[in-house]
Amino acid sequence: MTSQNSGNRKSRLPEAPATRPAESLKQDILRHVLYSLGRDTERPDRQTVFRALALSLRDRLVEKWIASQRDIYSRSSKRVYYLSLEFLPGPFLRENLIALGLENEAREALTDMGFGLDDVADEEYEPGLGNGGLGRLASCYLDSMATLRLPAYGYGIHYAYGIFYQLIKEGRQVERADNWLRGGTHWEFERSHYVHPVRFYGQVREWVDEQGRLRHSLENATTVMAMACDMFIPGHKNDYVLNMRLWAAKTSREFEFSFFNTGDYIGAVEEKIRDENISMVLYPNDEAPEGKELRLKQQFFLVSATIQDIVRRFRKKGIAWDQLPRKNVIHLNETHPAVAIPELMRILVDEELLTWEEAWYICVRTFAYTNHTVLPEALEVWPEDLFRRLLPRHLQIIHEINRRFLHDVRRQFPNDPNILGRVSLVHEGESRWVRMSHLAIVGSFSVNGVSAHHSEILKESVFHDFYKIFPERFNNKTNGITPRRWLRQCNPTLAWLITEHIGPEWLTDLAQLKKLEPYVNSEGFHRAWMEVRLRNKHKLAEYIRDKNGITVMPESLFDVHVKRFHEYKRQLLNVLHVIALYNRIRSSPGSVTVPRTYIFGGKAAPGYYMAKHIIRLINSVAYTINTDPRVGDLLKVVFLQNYCVTLAERIIPATDLSEQISTAGMEASGTGNMKFALNGAITIGTHDGANIEIMEHVGNENLFLFGLLSHEVNEMRSQGYNPRLFYERDSELREVLDMIAGGFFSPSEPHLFRDVVESLLNHGDRYMVLADFRSYVYRQQDAANAFMDQAAWARMSMLNTSRMGFFSSDRAVDEYAKDIWGVSGV
Ligand code: 8GP
């Protein structure tokens, strides 16, 4: 034992060798406190302890990562590259502790040092490098790829600022910059020596080489460097670790020296800042691309750096290019990284001098594409002019892909000349646009949707022409969620109760939850189940009291609507019903018997006026109801600010009723719906996305579906939907809308919410809120009645959990691996 302290004060400096894992972890923490963080080991504060613990885990992760990489290399396995402009990993500490099997050891080590694990874990600030569903799905999938030991890599952008921090001020959403890097990055390795050049702008030079070949090269391009930042994603207790490589923009090296020549020091620094802006901020738009030059730059930045990485690894093998698809698959998470297709073509044709036919053969066998949205405004297009300026050679390549593609289509459909305009990669009208989804479909061997329902819609309507052209490319992969984070980690007591009854195998084989079904009739299990759920509700009630100053009854029905704010997700429908309940309480006390707590959370895109207005309406309604003495405990409305992964982990285990009420045909899948049901919440939802499959698995009697089906939505629209009819026919609905329009919830600004009502009554109610209102009210009544019978509710809750096995991301990723990627675990 070494002691650097004099006297008899007990030393807390590193001691070696330690034997027990908890002791060895403690020594590592202390070593990092001193040598990595430069703090006194006698009195580290909680944040320092958190960082030191994170660094100690990173040590363990990097060792396993190196071993995993060697495995992949020595087996020469086919590799999966998962490209995504967004990842939403959430806090890492608990997830890594669970995966490494070190939770108890960490608890013991910290206790020894006078800290609680929960408090230390609360010090973590999550990286918000995604907007919502798409980014969170990418992170669930990396977790499963690691657990299934797939030779996979995640590639994304190291945004300096993630999704904004949302404050609610006087009922309004206010955005604050999310400086997630402020506290340093204890989970990652910055590879500052390891950079790739990314080239934008410039002009294409055409020339003929000595062999008489027509060549293309880019001149006068602007170069920005991409630096790798690596974060590690461990599999569940399997010693396997994957890498999520995020690129950060750095100014180019030549450039740094250039100011010596010109003497323009400040100008040089300004250019440096401009270059590094590329990875500065995540665009905060969910399902509505902003179409800004910087965004297209970000996309190409990710793609160019990643393809260089892939090509570098492939070259090391020294095998022929036509083997590329046999050794690699590149998965495009939405169209955002679709410019990878012309980029790979450019490398193969312009640099490697393959013929166009050879290169195209390789490309189409290498890429696969997942679509996540059918909203027309979310299908990404770029002005052709912008493309030409930023990526001139890529635009030429896209034109050539299009020319050849349209030639084939013309031959395949000689009697349908209009199809050419519909499927062209370039929309030609007054202005010309590059259609990224068309590029992704034409350049990929697989195109999938994310729920059975959504995949059908892709084939039948959104991409129907492409389905006729390439029927074999279309397939479905219903989304899934990782049970490690979304049950084991967020709901440890329920997880423990489950494990106690059926063993721990469900953690990596979620179908095992079926084994809970026999316990559904056991009184003891019932009681324990409901006790755990009630305890979770108590904890959330405390959080609400702390954050919002509102006292809610843990025994009330916790009715939760958390997700991004978007009109199609219909938070507005929910609040209309809340107001209807409020009116019932006021007009006939005693008519509402089940006390309810409504919990809302979610961010609106900063430029999305109506979504922000709906947030404001909810907060105004909440204020009116919560301060009305006639309501008492019967109804409470809470808006929790800054919904994020960390907050989701608190809310989901405490939810009774999960709101999944999008207009049918508009939610591609949903994954929140799965998280709630897995934790024993009952769904109230529409026949949309994965709700339909959840119903098929848990049974129609164990959830509350309502509303128009997607074909009914279409029919009603095509027959001329008139929302006013619903308003006129339904007096309860009329009263609600009149109150909003008349300023009942905004007495000092009576016209404040008039636009909301206008959008429903006079602007067509695009999301069919009024058409679904009555059936929603009825289903809500059914839910309230069911909640009165607590034993029956408990049964439904247990059956939901036990039948959610299908919705594991392990199942989903396994399907991707077998059906699309052609890879297996190492
Ligand atoms: C979302 C879908 O809306 C959701 O239904 C689905 O569960 C999730 O993707 C994962 O598949 N789509 C998006 O988040 C999306 O398209 N976002 C892009 C525009 C950023």
PDB file of N, CA and C in Angstrom, residues 100 135 144 150 178 185 363 373 423 426-427 435 497 520 528 542 583 602 630 670 693 696 740 789:
ATOM      1  N   LEU A 100     -22.215  -3.353 -18.164  1.00  0.00           N
ATOM      2  CA  LEU A 100     -20.945  -3.919 -17.694  1.00  0.00           C
ATOM      3  C   LEU A 100     -21.134  -4.786 -16.450  1.00  0.00           C
ATOM      4  N   GLY A 135     -34.029   9.821 -33.880  1.00  0.00           N
ATOM      5  CA  GLY A 135     -32.732   9.771 -33.216  1.00  0.00           C
ATOM      6  C   GLY A 135     -32.715   8.769 -32.068  1.00  0.00           C
ATOM      7  N   SER A 144     -28.901  -2.538 -29.389  1.00  0.00           N
ATOM      8  CA  SER A 144     -29.199  -3.923 -29.783  1.00  0.00           C
ATOM      9  C   SER A 144     -28.107  -4.507 -30.674  1.00  0.00           C
ATOM     10  N   LEU A 150     -23.139  -7.536 -33.371  1.00  0.00           N
ATOM     11  CA  LEU A 150     -23.027  -7.306 -34.811  1.00  0.00           C
ATOM     12  C   LEU A 150     -21.794  -6.447 -35.098  1.00  0.00           C
ATOM     13  N   ASP A 178     -28.363  24.613 -25.755  1.00  0.00           N
ATOM     14  CA  ASP A 178     -28.047  23.420 -24.978  1.00  0.00           C
ATOM     15  C   ASP A 178     -26.548  23.162 -25.097  1.00  0.00           C
ATOM     16  N   THR A 185     -16.279  16.168 -21.832  1.00  0.00           N
ATOM     17  CA  THR A 185     -16.822  14.926 -22.396  1.00  0.00           C
ATOM     18  C   THR A 185     -16.078  13.759 -21.801  1.00  0.00           C
ATOM     19  N   CYS A 363     -22.882   0.265 -55.907  1.00  0.00           N
ATOM     20  CA  CYS A 363     -23.668   1.174 -55.063  1.00  0.00           C
ATOM     21  C   CYS A 363     -25.004   0.568 -54.673  1.00  0.00           C
ATOM     22  N   THR A 373     -41.259   8.687 -42.239  1.00  0.00           N
ATOM     23  CA  THR A 373     -42.361   9.650 -42.214  1.00  0.00           C
ATOM     24  C   THR A 373     -43.082   9.688 -43.553  1.00  0.00           C
ATOM     25  N   VAL A 423     -41.653  10.086 -60.869  1.00  0.00           N
ATOM     26  CA  VAL A 423     -40.547   9.395 -60.187  1.00  0.00           C
ATOM     27  C   VAL A 423     -39.186  10.064 -60.379  1.00  0.00           C
ATOM     28  N   VAL A 426     -35.405  14.615 -60.016  1.00  0.00           N
ATOM     29  CA  VAL A 426     -35.450  16.085 -59.986  1.00  0.00           C
ATOM     30  C   VAL A 426     -36.869  16.516 -60.317  1.00  0.00           C
ATOM     31  N   HIS A 427     -37.465  17.241 -59.419  1.00  0.00           N
ATOM     32  CA  HIS A 427     -38.789  17.786 -59.704  1.00  0.00           C
ATOM     33  C   HIS A 427     -38.619  18.977 -60.624  1.00  0.00           C
ATOM     34  N   ARG A 435     -35.102  15.480 -55.254  1.00  0.00           N
ATOM     35  CA  ARG A 435     -35.948  14.740 -54.307  1.00  0.00           C
ATOM     36  C   ARG A 435     -35.112  13.635 -53.661  1.00  0.00           C
ATOM     37  N   LEU A 497     -39.022  -7.076  -9.844  1.00  0.00           N
ATOM     38  CA  LEU A 497     -40.186  -7.938  -9.591  1.00  0.00           C
ATOM     39  C   LEU A 497     -40.330  -8.976 -10.707  1.00  0.00           C
ATOM     40  N   VAL A 520     -50.658 -13.492 -13.593  1.00  0.00           N
ATOM     41  CA  VAL A 520     -51.691 -12.462 -13.696  1.00  0.00           C
ATOM     42  C   VAL A 520     -52.853 -12.771 -12.748  1.00  0.00           C
ATOM     43  N   ALA A 528     -48.130  -6.757  -5.504  1.00  0.00           N
ATOM     44  CA  ALA A 528     -46.755  -6.262  -5.666  1.00  0.00           C
ATOM     45  C   ALA A 528     -46.653  -5.359  -6.901  1.00  0.00           C
ATOM     46  N   GLU A 542     -43.781  13.757  -6.587  1.00  0.00           N
ATOM     47  CA  GLU A 542     -42.791  14.608  -5.889  1.00  0.00           C
ATOM     48  C   GLU A 542     -42.064  15.512  -6.863  1.00  0.00           C
ATOM     49  N   ASN A 583     -65.667  21.194 -17.883  1.00  0.00           N
ATOM     50  CA  ASN A 583     -67.034  21.723 -17.964  1.00  0.00           C
ATOM     51  C   ASN A 583     -68.025  20.803 -17.273  1.00  0.00           C
ATOM     52  N   GLY A 602     -43.102  18.027 -24.042  1.00  0.00           N
ATOM     53  CA  GLY A 602     -42.627  17.925 -25.418  1.00  0.00           C
ATOM     54  C   GLY A 602     -42.202  19.286 -25.940  1.00  0.00           C
ATOM     55  N   ARG A 630     -63.468  24.779  -7.490  1.00  0.00           N
ATOM     56  CA  ARG A 630     -64.546  23.802  -7.707  1.00  0.00           C
ATOM     57  C   ARG A 630     -64.001  22.463  -8.188  1.00  0.00           C
ATOM     58  N   GLY A 670     -44.196   5.251 -34.149  1.00  0.00           N
ATOM     59  CA  GLY A 670     -44.232   5.544 -32.720  1.00  0.00           C
ATOM     60  C   GLY A 670     -43.333   4.544 -32.020  1.00  0.00           C
ATOM     61  N   GLU A 693     -50.206  -2.879 -34.302  1.00  0.00           N
ATOM     62  CA  GLU A 693     -49.519  -4.129 -33.922  1.00  0.00           C
ATOM     63  C   GLU A 693     -49.522  -4.332 -32.408  1.00  0.00           C
ATOM     64  N   GLU A 696     -52.668  -5.950 -31.708  1.00  0.00           N
ATOM     65  CA  GLU A 696     -52.665  -7.365 -32.081  1.00  0.00           C
ATOM     66  C   GLU A 696     -51.938  -8.205 -31.034  1.00  0.00           C
ATOM     67  N   ILE A 740     -62.583  28.596 -25.848  1.00  0.00           N
ATOM     68  CA  ILE A 740     -61.209  28.921 -26.268  1.00  0.00           C
ATOM     69  C   ILE A 740     -61.221  30.196 -27.113  1.00  0.00           C
ATOM     70  N   ASP A 789     -62.110  -0.042 -11.528  1.00  0.00           N
ATOM     71  CA  ASP A 789     -61.917  -1.423 -11.079  1.00  0.00           C
ATOM     72  C   ASP A 789     -60.407  -1.682 -11.070  1.00  0.00           C
TER      73      ASP A 789
END
